[in-house]
Each structure stands twice: as structure tokens, then as C-alpha cells.
Amino acid sequence: MAVVLIAGGSLLAAKGKDAVSQAESRKQGVLEAEQTTILYQDSPGAIVKVNAVVGDSVKQGDVLLQVTSAEGGEVDVFAPDDGLINRIAVKPGDQLLQGMPVVILQKNTYYTDLYIQESEIQKLKVNQKNVAVHFPYLENTTQVNGVISSIAAAPQFANLRMSREKGQTDLSMFLVRISMDSNTDLLPGMTAEVRLDELTD
């Protein structure tokens, strides 16, 4: 019986299907939403009207705020991208100076950051498309195609080996960001998974 188990385990390991290999080939990260802070860029003035509330869906070019400048002119503050209003930092009557933050916009673009070993990083490149991102904890299997938007060294991240045998050292890791469009099934904070055997094919 023991011989059968050992032989079976060796066969799985040879095919890269053992538990350790599967764990190493699957990288998980947290789904995040890109955000942008909208700054007031015109001459000092006072807010006359706020045209949105937190949670509103807006389109690029929508007027978010109406401002009366100190010279008496009217100034509109526009949404720079499609997205959701995450926070409004001002209210009617507030005085504005150039460069003040007024709105935080959650863009309709998501991303997840993954730590990838040095041995795999040569197979990846910035702007690589059709990266399959899985969401393993959704009831309905969901897969979204993403693109690698950045690759950077992660010197502070130590991937410790399971053993400390003589001659072994910690692996160098790289931070890979994968961007994707938002999806009605997805929410920031969900677990996103990328399978390296798919990613590096």
C-alpha cells in the first residue's frame, strides 16, 4: 500500500499536479479599484452647486460641481473618467483654492497585484494581453481577461524557502499588476487568482 502511495505521489509530482506544484502555479491577490482624486484647477471661488452624491455613476464630461469665481465668472468641474463617486470633500458655499481636492472618483478599471518568482518573470512582459483572471470564490465561475500594466522589483518581499539547507537563499520576487475592466459580478476586495501555467503559455 505504501509503495502504491509513493508511486502515485511521484507520478503526480512528475506531472506537476501535486499539491505543492499547484500552489506555486496559482497566484492570488486582492481585487482593487483604480481611483483618481479630482483637483480644482481654476482661480479661487465658491461652490454654488454639487451635482452628484456618493455612489452616483458618472460619465466622462459630466458636470460634478458648479463654482462662482472671485471675478464673478462661472466654472464647471467635470468628471475626467467614467466611474463611481467615492467621496465628495466639499459642499455648497465652500471656498476653493487652486489645487484643492474636491472629489474622489472610483474608475471603471480594476487591478490586482501579484508576487511572481524571478524564475517566471522572464516569461512576462508589460502590455501582455488576454491574461485570464479567475475569481474562485464566486458561485458562478467567473473569468476576466486582463492586461499586464506594470512589472517592478519587490525587494522588501521575502519568499522564504520551506527549508534552510546549506546553499539555499530566499527567492527574488517581482510585483506584477494586472488591470481589467470592471464587471457587474465583481467587487473590490474579492480574491483574484492567476494560474501561471496559463499566464506563461
mmCIF file of N, CA, C and O in Angstrom, residues 116-125 151 174-176:
data_model
loop_
_atom_site.group_PDB
_atom_site.id
_atom_site.type_symbol
_atom_site.label_atom_id
_atom_site.label_comp_id
_atom_site.label_asym_id
_atom_site.label_seq_id
_atom_site.Cartn_x
_atom_site.Cartn_y
_atom_site.Cartn_z
ATOM 1 N N ILE A 116 5.474 37.446 -8.201
ATOM 2 C CA ILE A 116 5.912 36.376 -9.102
ATOM 3 C C ILE A 116 7.411 36.124 -8.897
ATOM 4 O O ILE A 116 8.201 37.068 -8.807
ATOM 5 N N GLN A 117 7.782 34.839 -8.861
ATOM 6 C CA GLN A 117 9.188 34.483 -8.673
ATOM 7 C C GLN A 117 10.042 34.914 -9.857
ATOM 8 O O GLN A 117 9.583 35.006 -10.986
ATOM 9 N N GLU A 118 11.317 35.135 -9.557
ATOM 10 C CA GLU A 118 12.278 35.542 -10.576
ATOM 11 C C GLU A 118 12.352 34.516 -11.705
ATOM 12 O O GLU A 118 12.542 34.879 -12.869
ATOM 13 N N SER A 119 12.181 33.242 -11.382
ATOM 14 C CA SER A 119 12.276 32.194 -12.402
ATOM 15 C C SER A 119 11.162 32.287 -13.438
ATOM 16 O O SER A 119 11.291 31.769 -14.546
ATOM 17 N N GLU A 120 10.052 32.959 -13.095
ATOM 18 C CA GLU A 120 8.921 33.064 -14.013
ATOM 19 C C GLU A 120 8.843 34.419 -14.709
ATOM 20 O O GLU A 120 8.179 34.544 -15.735
ATOM 21 N N ILE A 121 9.515 35.424 -14.163
ATOM 22 C CA ILE A 121 9.274 36.789 -14.607
ATOM 23 C C ILE A 121 9.736 37.029 -16.040
ATOM 24 O O ILE A 121 9.191 37.893 -16.748
ATOM 25 N N GLN A 122 10.738 36.260 -16.507
ATOM 26 C CA GLN A 122 11.228 36.470 -17.869
ATOM 27 C C GLN A 122 10.179 36.112 -18.921
ATOM 28 O O GLN A 122 10.279 36.522 -20.073
ATOM 29 N N LYS A 123 9.180 35.341 -18.517
ATOM 30 C CA LYS A 123 8.140 34.924 -19.465
ATOM 31 C C LYS A 123 7.027 35.965 -19.589
ATOM 32 O O LYS A 123 6.138 35.811 -20.411
ATOM 33 N N LEU A 124 7.090 37.022 -18.776
ATOM 34 C CA LEU A 124 6.038 38.025 -18.748
ATOM 35 C C LEU A 124 6.534 39.345 -19.314
ATOM 36 O O LEU A 124 7.730 39.628 -19.279
ATOM 37 N N LYS A 125 5.628 40.158 -19.801
ATOM 38 C CA LYS A 125 6.014 41.468 -20.328
ATOM 39 C C LYS A 125 4.880 42.463 -20.137
ATOM 40 O O LYS A 125 3.697 42.091 -20.121
ATOM 41 N N ILE A 151 5.424 45.852 -14.237
ATOM 42 C CA ILE A 151 6.256 44.840 -13.575
ATOM 43 C C ILE A 151 7.358 45.594 -12.844
ATOM 44 O O ILE A 151 8.055 46.417 -13.438
ATOM 45 N N PHE A 174 8.980 39.674 -7.863
ATOM 46 C CA PHE A 174 8.601 40.839 -8.650
ATOM 47 C C PHE A 174 7.108 41.084 -8.476
ATOM 48 O O PHE A 174 6.317 40.145 -8.381
ATOM 49 N N LEU A 175 6.740 42.364 -8.436
ATOM 50 C CA LEU A 175 5.343 42.762 -8.301
ATOM 51 C C LEU A 175 4.768 42.996 -9.684
ATOM 52 O O LEU A 175 5.246 43.854 -10.427
ATOM 53 N N VAL A 176 3.759 42.216 -10.041
ATOM 54 C CA VAL A 176 3.121 42.299 -11.355
ATOM 55 C C VAL A 176 1.695 42.802 -11.163
ATOM 56 O O VAL A 176 0.920 42.217 -10.408
#
